[in-house]
Amino acid sequence: MEFMVRLTAPEGGQSIVIEDDGRVGYAYFLDADDRIRGDVWLYNRCTAPKEPEWHNRERAPFANSAAYVCAARIIGLPTSPEEFSVTWDDAGALIFLRGEILARVADGAAPGWSVLASKDGPLAKAMSPT
């Protein structure tokens, strides 16, 4: 399954692009000129690799490695882009999957925060699901 969805702030200008390439899911915070200003790893569809991939640019976008993935937190992976929603605030945007908080991304946050990250790493910072 591969998809891309763009969710735009109510006042326009900023938007979130969620991209799933069939292997991993990421969200990107875009400014009014469509420049990426922040990003966050959302999930792996593939098995989390034992060794980090981010040392090999050819593997991008990178799957998060097992040491950084919260194995105890299980979610059903999305089956369509319509399962995502976003709420906007002064700090950026909260990303929801089927009504449950999945991540936060903001202008200048690279990486942002994901509830599926077990600890802070180069692809996502750990985030509480509440």
Tab-separated table of N, CA, C and O in Angstrom:
chain	number	residue	atom	x	y	z
A	1	MET	N	0.841	-1.177	0.000
A	1	MET	CA	0.000	0.000	0.000
A	1	MET	C	0.885	1.239	0.000
A	1	MET	O	1.768	1.363	0.836
A	2	GLU	N	0.662	2.111	-0.914
A	2	GLU	CA	1.374	3.385	-0.990
A	2	GLU	C	0.359	4.505	-1.137
A	2	GLU	O	-0.631	4.346	-1.857
A	3	PHE	N	0.608	5.609	-0.438
A	3	PHE	CA	-0.258	6.776	-0.598
A	3	PHE	C	0.448	8.022	-0.106
A	3	PHE	O	1.474	7.959	0.580
A	4	MET	N	-0.130	9.159	-0.468
A	4	MET	CA	0.315	10.457	0.032
A	4	MET	C	-0.942	11.301	0.214
A	4	MET	O	-1.848	11.276	-0.623
A	5	VAL	N	-1.011	12.003	1.337
A	5	VAL	CA	-2.141	12.880	1.605
A	5	VAL	C	-1.613	14.199	2.143
A	5	VAL	O	-0.626	14.230	2.882
A	6	ARG	N	-2.254	15.294	1.741
A	6	ARG	CA	-1.890	16.632	2.210
A	6	ARG	C	-3.054	17.182	3.009
A	6	ARG	O	-4.182	17.196	2.540
A	7	LEU	N	-2.757	17.631	4.241
A	7	LEU	CA	-3.753	18.215	5.135
A	7	LEU	C	-3.320	19.646	5.420
A	7	LEU	O	-2.255	19.868	5.995
A	8	THR	N	-4.134	20.597	5.012
A	8	THR	CA	-3.771	22.013	5.082
A	8	THR	C	-4.413	22.674	6.292
A	8	THR	O	-5.564	22.378	6.634
A	9	ALA	N	-3.666	23.581	6.918
A	9	ALA	CA	-4.177	24.329	8.066
A	9	ALA	C	-5.406	25.132	7.636
A	9	ALA	O	-5.478	25.580	6.486
A	10	PRO	N	-6.367	25.325	8.546
A	10	PRO	CA	-7.601	26.046	8.189
A	10	PRO	C	-7.358	27.433	7.604
A	10	PRO	O	-8.066	27.855	6.704
A	11	GLU	N	-6.344	28.128	8.101
A	11	GLU	CA	-6.055	29.466	7.586
A	11	GLU	C	-5.141	29.424	6.362
A	11	GLU	O	-4.742	30.448	5.841
A	12	GLY	N	-4.848	28.216	5.902
A	12	GLY	CA	-3.987	28.050	4.721
A	12	GLY	C	-2.535	28.263	5.085
A	12	GLY	O	-2.159	28.436	6.241
A	13	GLY	N	-1.701	28.218	4.100
A	13	GLY	CA	-0.274	28.441	4.329
A	13	GLY	C	0.452	27.166	4.672
A	13	GLY	O	1.094	26.567	3.825
A	14	GLN	N	0.328	26.711	5.898
A	14	GLN	CA	1.049	25.519	6.342
A	14	GLN	C	0.238	24.266	6.016
A	14	GLN	O	-0.989	24.297	5.967
A	15	SER	N	0.965	23.173	5.820
A	15	SER	CA	0.290	21.907	5.596
A	15	SER	C	1.161	20.754	6.088
A	15	SER	O	2.364	20.915	6.305
A	16	ILE	N	0.517	19.632	6.262
A	16	ILE	CA	1.187	18.385	6.624
A	16	ILE	C	1.002	17.428	5.452
A	16	ILE	O	-0.117	17.242	4.972
A	17	VAL	N	2.096	16.844	5.005
A	17	VAL	CA	2.026	15.795	3.995
A	17	VAL	C	2.404	14.494	4.681
A	17	VAL	O	3.458	14.410	5.320
A	18	ILE	N	1.526	13.517	4.576
A	18	ILE	CA	1.794	12.187	5.108
A	18	ILE	C	2.050	11.286	3.922
A	18	ILE	O	1.228	11.209	2.999
A	19	GLU	N	3.208	10.628	3.966
A	19	GLU	CA	3.608	9.770	2.856
A	19	GLU	C	3.907	8.366	3.363
A	19	GLU	O	4.625	8.186	4.333
A	20	ASP	N	3.318	7.395	2.709
A	20	ASP	CA	3.549	5.987	3.003
A	20	ASP	C	4.003	5.347	1.701
A	20	ASP	O	3.258	5.327	0.719
A	21	ASP	N	5.251	4.866	1.672
A	21	ASP	CA	5.797	4.287	0.438
A	21	ASP	C	5.645	2.772	0.387
A	21	ASP	O	6.245	2.108	-0.448
A	22	GLY	N	4.832	2.224	1.294
A	22	GLY	CA	4.648	0.780	1.350
A	22	GLY	C	5.628	0.096	2.281
A	22	GLY	O	5.491	-1.085	2.588
A	23	ARG	N	6.607	0.845	2.754
A	23	ARG	CA	7.634	0.326	3.663
A	23	ARG	C	7.640	1.086	4.984
A	23	ARG	O	7.773	0.504	6.042
A	24	VAL	N	7.510	2.418	4.908
A	24	VAL	CA	7.514	3.298	6.087
A	24	VAL	C	6.534	4.445	5.871
A	24	VAL	O	6.184	4.770	4.739
A	25	GLY	N	6.128	5.064	6.981
A	25	GLY	CA	5.279	6.242	6.929
A	25	GLY	C	5.974	7.412	7.594
A	25	GLY	O	6.581	7.253	8.662
A	26	TYR	N	5.910	8.572	6.959
A	26	TYR	CA	6.490	9.813	7.470
A	26	TYR	C	5.486	10.939	7.324
A	26	TYR	O	4.616	10.890	6.446
A	27	ALA	N	5.646	11.970	8.151
A	27	ALA	CA	4.883	13.207	7.998
A	27	ALA	C	5.869	14.349	7.843
A	27	ALA	O	6.926	14.364	8.488
A	28	TYR	N	5.506	15.298	6.983
A	28	TYR	CA	6.347	16.464	6.698
A	28	TYR	C	5.538	17.726	6.941
A	28	TYR	O	4.398	17.833	6.483
A	29	PHE	N	6.135	18.679	7.645
A	29	PHE	CA	5.531	19.980	7.903
A	29	PHE	C	6.013	20.926	6.806
A	29	PHE	O	7.215	21.162	6.686
A	30	LEU	N	5.103	21.443	5.996
A	30	LEU	CA	5.453	22.329	4.893
A	30	LEU	C	4.986	23.751	5.180
A	30	LEU	O	3.886	23.954	5.728
A	31	ASP	N	5.813	24.721	4.806
A	31	ASP	CA	5.420	26.118	4.944
A	31	ASP	C	4.605	26.539	3.725
A	31	ASP	O	4.311	25.721	2.838
A	32	ALA	N	4.254	27.817	3.662
A	32	ALA	CA	3.412	28.329	2.582
A	32	ALA	C	4.069	28.204	1.211
A	32	ALA	O	3.377	28.199	0.185
A	33	ASP	N	5.386	28.080	1.175
A	33	ASP	CA	6.109	27.922	-0.089
A	33	ASP	C	6.437	26.459	-0.389
A	33	ASP	O	7.279	26.171	-1.227
A	34	ASP	N	5.777	25.549	0.309
A	34	ASP	CA	5.971	24.100	0.145
A	34	ASP	C	7.377	23.626	0.473
A	34	ASP	O	7.828	22.590	-0.019
A	35	ARG	N	8.075	24.357	1.345
A	35	ARG	CA	9.382	23.899	1.825
A	35	ARG	C	9.160	23.045	3.070
A	35	ARG	O	8.362	23.392	3.933
A	36	ILE	N	9.888	21.944	3.146
A	36	ILE	CA	9.806	21.084	4.328
A	36	ILE	C	10.497	21.791	5.487
A	36	ILE	O	11.670	22.134	5.399
A	37	ARG	N	9.739	22.019	6.563
A	37	ARG	CA	10.260	22.733	7.740
A	37	ARG	C	10.340	21.832	8.967
A	37	ARG	O	10.845	22.218	9.998
A	38	GLY	N	9.820	20.615	8.849
A	38	GLY	CA	9.865	19.653	9.939
A	38	GLY	C	9.442	18.296	9.416
A	38	GLY	O	8.801	18.199	8.367
A	39	ASP	N	9.827	17.236	10.120
A	39	ASP	CA	9.458	15.884	9.689
A	39	ASP	C	9.434	14.954	10.882
A	39	ASP	O	10.005	15.249	11.923
A	40	VAL	N	8.757	13.834	10.706
A	40	VAL	CA	8.718	12.824	11.757
A	40	VAL	C	8.393	11.457	11.143
A	40	VAL	O	7.561	11.343	10.251
A	41	TRP	N	9.105	10.445	11.626
A	41	TRP	CA	8.786	9.053	11.299
A	41	TRP	C	7.499	8.698	12.024
A	41	TRP	O	7.338	8.999	13.206
A	42	LEU	N	6.573	8.057	11.316
A	42	LEU	CA	5.309	7.657	11.915
A	42	LEU	C	5.268	6.176	12.261
A	42	LEU	O	4.823	5.788	13.339
A	43	TYR	N	5.702	5.317	11.325
A	43	TYR	CA	5.636	3.874	11.540
A	43	TYR	C	6.449	3.148	10.476
A	43	TYR	O	6.762	3.700	9.426
A	44	ASN	N	6.772	1.909	10.786
A	44	ASN	CA	7.363	0.979	9.817
A	44	ASN	C	6.264	0.027	9.374
A	44	ASN	O	5.521	-0.487	10.214
A	45	ARG	N	6.187	-0.244	8.113
A	45	ARG	CA	5.379	-1.369	7.626
A	45	ARG	C	6.247	-2.620	7.582
A	45	ARG	O	5.766	-3.732	7.714
A	46	CYS	N	7.531	-2.406	7.374
A	46	CYS	CA	8.490	-3.511	7.331
A	46	CYS	C	8.910	-3.857	8.764
A	46	CYS	O	8.619	-3.130	9.706
A	47	THR	N	9.589	-4.966	8.913
A	47	THR	CA	10.167	-5.331	10.200
A	47	THR	C	11.240	-4.307	10.563
A	47	THR	O	12.050	-3.924	9.709
A	48	ALA	N	11.228	-3.857	11.799
A	48	ALA	CA	12.240	-2.892	12.245
A	48	ALA	C	13.625	-3.521	12.116
A	48	ALA	O	13.864	-4.600	12.673
A	49	PRO	N	14.525	-2.871	11.381
A	49	PRO	CA	15.864	-3.441	11.232
A	49	PRO	C	16.619	-3.432	12.562
A	49	PRO	O	16.396	-2.560	13.403
A	50	LYS	N	17.493	-4.399	12.748
A	50	LYS	CA	18.299	-4.453	13.973
A	50	LYS	C	19.302	-3.312	14.012
A	50	LYS	O	19.533	-2.709	15.047
A	51	GLU	N	19.904	-3.035	12.876
A	51	GLU	CA	20.883	-1.944	12.768
A	51	GLU	C	20.235	-0.744	12.092
A	51	GLU	O	19.472	-0.905	11.130
A	52	PRO	N	20.513	0.477	12.557
A	52	PRO	CA	19.946	1.668	11.927
A	52	PRO	C	20.313	1.774	10.442
A	52	PRO	O	21.416	1.420	10.046
A	53	GLU	N	19.353	2.249	9.657
A	53	GLU	CA	19.560	2.424	8.221
A	53	GLU	C	20.100	3.797	7.852
A	53	GLU	O	20.559	3.998	6.745
A	54	TRP	N	20.017	4.753	8.770
A	54	TRP	CA	20.283	6.140	8.403
A	54	TRP	C	21.730	6.435	8.020
A	54	TRP	O	22.044	7.545	7.622
A	55	HIS	N	22.591	5.455	8.071
A	55	HIS	CA	23.973	5.646	7.618
A	55	HIS	C	24.099	5.393	6.120
A	55	HIS	O	25.130	5.699	5.523
A	56	ASN	N	23.063	4.832	5.506
A	56	ASN	CA	23.066	4.507	4.080
A	56	ASN	C	21.964	5.306	3.379
A	56	ASN	O	20.802	4.926	3.420
A	57	ARG	N	22.315	6.411	2.734
A	57	ARG	CA	21.347	7.307	2.095
A	57	ARG	C	20.476	6.589	1.061
A	57	ARG	O	19.369	7.018	0.781
A	58	GLU	N	20.974	5.508	0.488
A	58	GLU	CA	20.201	4.769	-0.509
A	58	GLU	C	18.966	4.106	0.093
A	58	GLU	O	18.049	3.730	-0.631
A	59	ARG	N	18.923	3.951	1.415
A	59	ARG	CA	17.785	3.321	2.088
A	59	ARG	C	16.665	4.314	2.407
A	59	ARG	O	15.606	3.912	2.889
A	60	ALA	N	16.879	5.605	2.174
A	60	ALA	CA	15.877	6.624	2.507
A	60	ALA	C	14.608	6.424	1.674
A	60	ALA	O	14.695	6.021	0.524
A	61	PRO	N	13.449	6.697	2.260
A	61	PRO	CA	13.226	7.061	3.655
A	61	PRO	C	13.478	5.862	4.571
A	61	PRO	O	13.148	4.727	4.247
A	62	PHE	N	14.060	6.160	5.699
A	62	PHE	CA	14.573	5.122	6.587
A	62	PHE	C	13.495	4.497	7.460
A	62	PHE	O	12.649	5.196	8.013
A	63	ALA	N	13.576	3.185	7.609
A	63	ALA	CA	12.782	2.494	8.628
A	63	ALA	C	13.456	2.779	9.971
A	63	ALA	O	14.676	2.878	10.049
A	64	ASN	N	12.658	2.931	11.001
A	64	ASN	CA	13.231	3.132	12.330
A	64	ASN	C	13.714	1.785	12.845
A	64	ASN	O	13.044	0.764	12.672
A	65	SER	N	14.889	1.775	13.464
A	65	SER	CA	15.472	0.514	13.917
A	65	SER	C	14.803	0.033	15.213
A	65	SER	O	14.182	0.801	15.946
A	66	ALA	N	14.957	-1.248	15.470
A	66	ALA	CA	14.297	-1.902	16.592
A	66	ALA	C	14.583	-1.216	17.929
A	66	ALA	O	13.694	-1.140	18.784
A	67	ALA	N	15.762	-0.682	18.107
A	67	ALA	CA	16.116	-0.022	19.369
A	67	ALA	C	15.302	1.249	19.620
A	67	ALA	O	15.213	1.709	20.756
A	68	TYR	N	14.693	1.815	18.583
A	68	TYR	CA	13.946	3.062	18.705
A	68	TYR	C	12.440	2.897	18.533
A	68	TYR	O	11.701	3.872	18.574
A	69	VAL	N	11.985	1.675	18.314
A	69	VAL	CA	10.564	1.416	18.085
A	69	VAL	C	9.947	0.826	19.344
A	69	VAL	O	10.489	-0.112	19.918
A	70	CYS	N	8.820	1.365	19.749
A	70	CYS	CA	8.116	0.879	20.932
A	70	CYS	C	7.336	-0.380	20.558
A	70	CYS	O	6.215	-0.300	20.044
A	71	ALA	N	7.924	-1.524	20.797
A	71	ALA	CA	7.312	-2.798	20.426
A	71	ALA	C	6.041	-3.078	21.231
A	71	ALA	O	5.160	-3.802	20.772
A	72	ALA	N	5.912	-2.489	22.407
A	72	ALA	CA	4.745	-2.732	23.252
A	72	ALA	C	3.507	-1.996	22.748
A	72	ALA	O	2.385	-2.370	23.056
A	73	ARG	N	3.702	-0.941	21.985
A	73	ARG	CA	2.577	-0.161	21.485
A	73	ARG	C	2.228	-0.652	20.088
A	73	ARG	O	2.963	-0.479	19.143
A	74	ILE	N	1.102	-1.278	19.967
A	74	ILE	CA	0.665	-1.851	18.703
A	74	ILE	C	-0.467	-0.997	18.138
A	74	ILE	O	-1.411	-0.655	18.852
A	75	ILE	N	-0.361	-0.662	16.872
A	75	ILE	CA	-1.453	0.028	16.193
A	75	ILE	C	-1.759	-0.738	14.918
A	75	ILE	O	-0.897	-1.414	14.369
A	76	GLY	N	-2.967	-0.629	14.469
A	76	GLY	CA	-3.287	-1.159	13.149
A	76	GLY	C	-2.803	-0.143	12.128
A	76	GLY	O	-3.123	1.043	12.212
A	77	LEU	N	-1.993	-0.581	11.198
A	77	LEU	CA	-1.465	0.338	10.199
A	77	LEU	C	-2.590	0.856	9.310
A	77	LEU	O	-3.582	0.161	9.097
A	78	PRO	N	-2.443	2.072	8.789
A	78	PRO	CA	-3.513	2.641	7.970
A	78	PRO	C	-3.719	1.853	6.686
A	78	PRO	O	-2.782	1.314	6.110
A	79	THR	N	-4.972	1.817	6.266
A	79	THR	CA	-5.316	1.177	4.999
A	79	THR	C	-5.705	2.201	3.944
A	79	THR	O	-5.869	1.850	2.785
A	80	SER	N	-5.863	3.466	4.361
A	80	SER	CA	-6.163	4.539	3.413
A	80	SER	C	-5.762	5.872	4.030
A	80	SER	O	-5.703	6.013	5.258
A	81	PRO	N	-5.505	6.874	3.207
A	81	PRO	CA	-5.129	8.185	3.735
A	81	PRO	C	-6.264	8.873	4.495
A	81	PRO	O	-6.009	9.753	5.318
A	82	GLU	N	-7.503	8.461	4.266
A	82	GLU	CA	-8.647	9.067	4.948
A	82	GLU	C	-8.662	8.776	6.441
A	82	GLU	O	-9.402	9.390	7.191
A	83	GLU	N	-7.827	7.844	6.896
A	83	GLU	CA	-7.780	7.506	8.315
A	83	GLU	C	-6.994	8.535	9.130
A	83	GLU	O	-7.003	8.490	10.360
A	84	PHE	N	-6.317	9.462	8.460
A	84	PHE	CA	-5.521	10.483	9.138
A	84	PHE	C	-6.310	11.771	9.290
A	84	PHE	O	-7.107	12.135	8.426
A	85	SER	N	-6.054	12.462	10.387
A	85	SER	CA	-6.569	13.813	10.588
A	85	SER	C	-5.506	14.609	11.343
A	85	SER	O	-4.577	14.035	11.912
A	86	VAL	N	-5.654	15.917	11.315
A	86	VAL	CA	-4.681	16.817	11.932
A	86	VAL	C	-5.423	17.894	12.700
A	86	VAL	O	-6.455	18.392	12.235
A	87	THR	N	-4.919	18.237	13.880
A	87	THR	CA	-5.370	19.438	14.575
A	87	THR	C	-4.178	20.370	14.684
A	87	THR	O	-3.050	19.930	14.915
A	88	TRP	N	-4.449	21.627	14.483
A	88	TRP	CA	-3.399	22.649	14.453
A	88	TRP	C	-3.427	23.468	15.725
A	88	TRP	O	-4.488	23.745	16.279
A	89	ASP	N	-2.236	23.862	16.211
A	89	ASP	CA	-2.128	24.787	17.330
A	89	ASP	C	-0.899	25.663	17.096
A	89	ASP	O	-0.229	25.536	16.061
A	90	ASP	N	-0.601	26.531	18.039
A	90	ASP	CA	0.533	27.450	17.881
A	90	ASP	C	1.864	26.727	17.776
A	90	ASP	O	2.820	27.251	17.214
A	91	ALA	N	1.947	25.510	18.307
A	91	ALA	CA	3.202	24.756	18.311
A	91	ALA	C	3.379	23.894	17.063
A	91	ALA	O	4.436	23.327	16.860
A	92	GLY	N	2.362	23.770	16.237
A	92	GLY	CA	2.457	22.932	15.042
A	92	GLY	C	1.189	22.149	14.833
A	92	GLY	O	0.099	22.711	14.866
A	93	ALA	N	1.323	20.840	14.645
A	93	ALA	CA	0.160	20.010	14.358
A	93	ALA	C	0.267	18.661	15.050
A	93	ALA	O	1.335	18.066	15.123
A	94	LEU	N	-0.867	18.208	15.553
A	94	LEU	CA	-0.992	16.845	16.070
A	94	LEU	C	-1.584	15.992	14.956
A	94	LEU	O	-2.550	16.396	14.309
A	95	ILE	N	-0.991	14.839	14.737
A	95	ILE	CA	-1.447	13.926	13.694
A	95	ILE	C	-2.165	12.767	14.372
A	95	ILE	O	-1.638	12.162	15.317
A	96	PHE	N	-3.364	12.465	13.893
A	96	PHE	CA	-4.185	11.399	14.446
A	96	PHE	C	-4.381	10.309	13.399
A	96	PHE	O	-4.506	10.594	12.208
A	97	LEU	N	-4.408	9.074	13.856
A	97	LEU	CA	-4.744	7.930	13.025
A	97	LEU	C	-5.994	7.303	13.633
A	97	LEU	O	-5.960	6.869	14.796
A	98	ARG	N	-7.083	7.317	12.884
A	98	ARG	CA	-8.378	6.815	13.368
A	98	ARG	C	-8.745	7.412	14.731
A	98	ARG	O	-9.213	6.714	15.623
A	99	GLY	N	-8.492	8.708	14.906
A	99	GLY	CA	-8.870	9.408	16.127
A	99	GLY	C	-7.898	9.285	17.280
A	99	GLY	O	-8.099	9.899	18.327
A	100	GLU	N	-6.832	8.505	17.138
A	100	GLU	CA	-5.826	8.330	18.186
A	100	GLU	C	-4.571	9.139	17.833
A	100	GLU	O	-4.122	9.111	16.685
A	101	ILE	N	-4.005	9.814	18.837
A	101	ILE	CA	-2.781	10.589	18.595
A	101	ILE	C	-1.676	9.659	18.123
A	101	ILE	O	-1.406	8.631	18.735
A	102	LEU	N	-1.048	10.058	17.028
A	102	LEU	CA	0.064	9.288	16.475
A	102	LEU	C	1.370	10.063	16.565
A	102	LEU	O	2.411	9.494	16.875
A	103	ALA	N	1.318	11.384	16.304
A	103	ALA	CA	2.569	12.142	16.242
A	103	ALA	C	2.305	13.639	16.354
A	103	ALA	O	1.169	14.096	16.246
A	104	ARG	N	3.391	14.374	16.562
A	104	ARG	CA	3.379	15.842	16.511
A	104	ARG	C	4.540	16.265	15.631
A	104	ARG	O	5.646	15.721	15.732
A	105	VAL	N	4.265	17.246	14.791
A	105	VAL	CA	5.308	17.813	13.936
A	105	VAL	C	5.105	19.319	13.923
A	105	VAL	O	3.985	19.806	14.050
A	106	ALA	N	6.211	20.043	13.843
A	106	ALA	CA	6.140	21.502	13.924
A	106	ALA	C	7.220	22.128	13.063
A	106	ALA	O	8.187	21.469	12.660
A	107	ASP	N	7.049	23.406	12.816
A	107	ASP	CA	8.036	24.181	12.077
A	107	ASP	C	9.360	24.123	12.839
A	107	ASP	O	9.429	24.460	14.012
A	108	GLY	N	10.401	23.633	12.198
A	108	GLY	CA	11.721	23.545	12.813
A	108	GLY	C	11.984	22.262	13.570
A	108	GLY	O	13.094	22.040	14.049
A	109	ALA	N	10.984	21.399	13.703
A	109	ALA	CA	11.160	20.143	14.438
A	109	ALA	C	11.570	19.039	13.458
A	109	ALA	O	10.759	18.578	12.672
A	110	ALA	N	12.814	18.680	13.520
A	110	ALA	CA	13.331	17.616	12.660
A	110	ALA	C	14.309	16.783	13.480
A	110	ALA	O	15.478	17.153	13.563
A	111	PRO	N	13.861	15.776	14.155
A	111	PRO	CA	12.561	15.170	13.967
A	111	PRO	C	11.506	15.714	14.917
A	111	PRO	O	11.819	16.362	15.920
A	112	GLY	N	10.259	15.365	14.604
A	112	GLY	CA	9.147	15.619	15.496
A	112	GLY	C	8.991	14.451	16.457
A	112	GLY	O	9.941	13.690	16.691
A	113	TRP	N	7.789	14.273	16.998
A	113	TRP	CA	7.522	13.303	18.052
A	113	TRP	C	6.530	12.249	17.564
A	113	TRP	O	5.561	12.574	16.885
A	114	SER	N	6.756	10.999	17.954
A	114	SER	CA	5.877	9.901	17.565
A	114	SER	C	5.589	9.022	18.779
A	114	SER	O	6.502	8.729	19.555
A	115	VAL	N	4.338	8.590	18.928
A	115	VAL	CA	4.003	7.691	20.037
A	115	VAL	C	4.595	6.303	19.814
A	115	VAL	O	4.677	5.515	20.759
A	116	LEU	N	5.033	5.992	18.618
A	116	LEU	CA	5.634	4.690	18.348
A	116	LEU	C	7.145	4.683	18.534
A	116	LEU	O	7.781	3.642	18.372
A	117	ALA	N	7.727	5.818	18.880
A	117	ALA	CA	9.167	5.881	19.180
A	117	ALA	C	9.369	5.542	20.655
A	117	ALA	O	8.725	6.114	21.532
A	118	SER	N	10.269	4.613	20.925
A	118	SER	CA	10.520	4.199	22.309
A	118	SER	C	11.463	5.146	23.038
A	118	SER	O	11.455	5.227	24.257
A	119	LYS	N	12.305	5.847	22.276
A	119	LYS	CA	13.230	6.829	22.840
A	119	LYS	C	13.594	7.801	21.732
A	119	LYS	O	13.371	7.538	20.548
A	120	ASP	N	14.152	8.940	22.117
A	120	ASP	CA	14.534	9.953	21.141
A	120	ASP	C	15.621	9.425	20.213
A	120	ASP	O	16.585	8.798	20.670
A	121	GLY	N	15.429	9.642	18.946
A	121	GLY	CA	16.402	9.218	17.943
A	121	GLY	C	16.405	10.183	16.770
A	121	GLY	O	15.709	11.204	16.796
A	122	PRO	N	17.151	9.891	15.736
A	122	PRO	CA	17.259	10.799	14.601
A	122	PRO	C	16.025	10.840	13.700
A	122	PRO	O	15.905	11.755	12.883
A	123	LEU	N	15.091	9.908	13.848
A	123	LEU	CA	13.898	9.888	12.997
A	123	LEU	C	12.664	10.378	13.721
A	123	LEU	O	11.709	10.837	13.074
A	124	ALA	N	12.640	10.259	15.049
A	124	ALA	CA	11.501	10.682	15.863
A	124	ALA	C	11.927	10.768	17.313
A	124	ALA	O	12.790	10.022	17.762
A	125	LYS	N	11.274	11.672	18.033
A	125	LYS	CA	11.434	11.754	19.479
A	125	LYS	C	10.262	11.008	20.114
A	125	LYS	O	9.173	10.951	19.541
A	126	ALA	N	10.488	10.452	21.286
A	126	ALA	CA	9.440	9.722	21.996
A	126	ALA	C	8.349	10.683	22.450
A	126	ALA	O	8.624	11.805	22.872
A	127	MET	N	7.111	10.218	22.364
A	127	MET	CA	5.945	11.032	22.724
A	127	MET	C	4.950	10.168	23.467
A	127	MET	O	4.685	9.023	23.068
A	128	SER	N	4.374	10.695	24.524
A	128	SER	CA	3.327	9.984	25.249
A	128	SER	C	2.039	10.026	24.427
A	128	SER	O	1.735	11.059	23.829
A	129	PRO	N	1.253	8.955	24.411
A	129	PRO	CA	0.032	8.948	23.621
A	129	PRO	C	-1.105	9.777	24.217
A	129	PRO	O	-2.170	9.863	23.633
A	130	THR	N	-0.888	10.404	25.362
A	130	THR	CA	-1.958	11.206	25.982
A	130	THR	C	-1.736	12.676	25.762
A	130	THR	O	-0.720	13.135	25.398
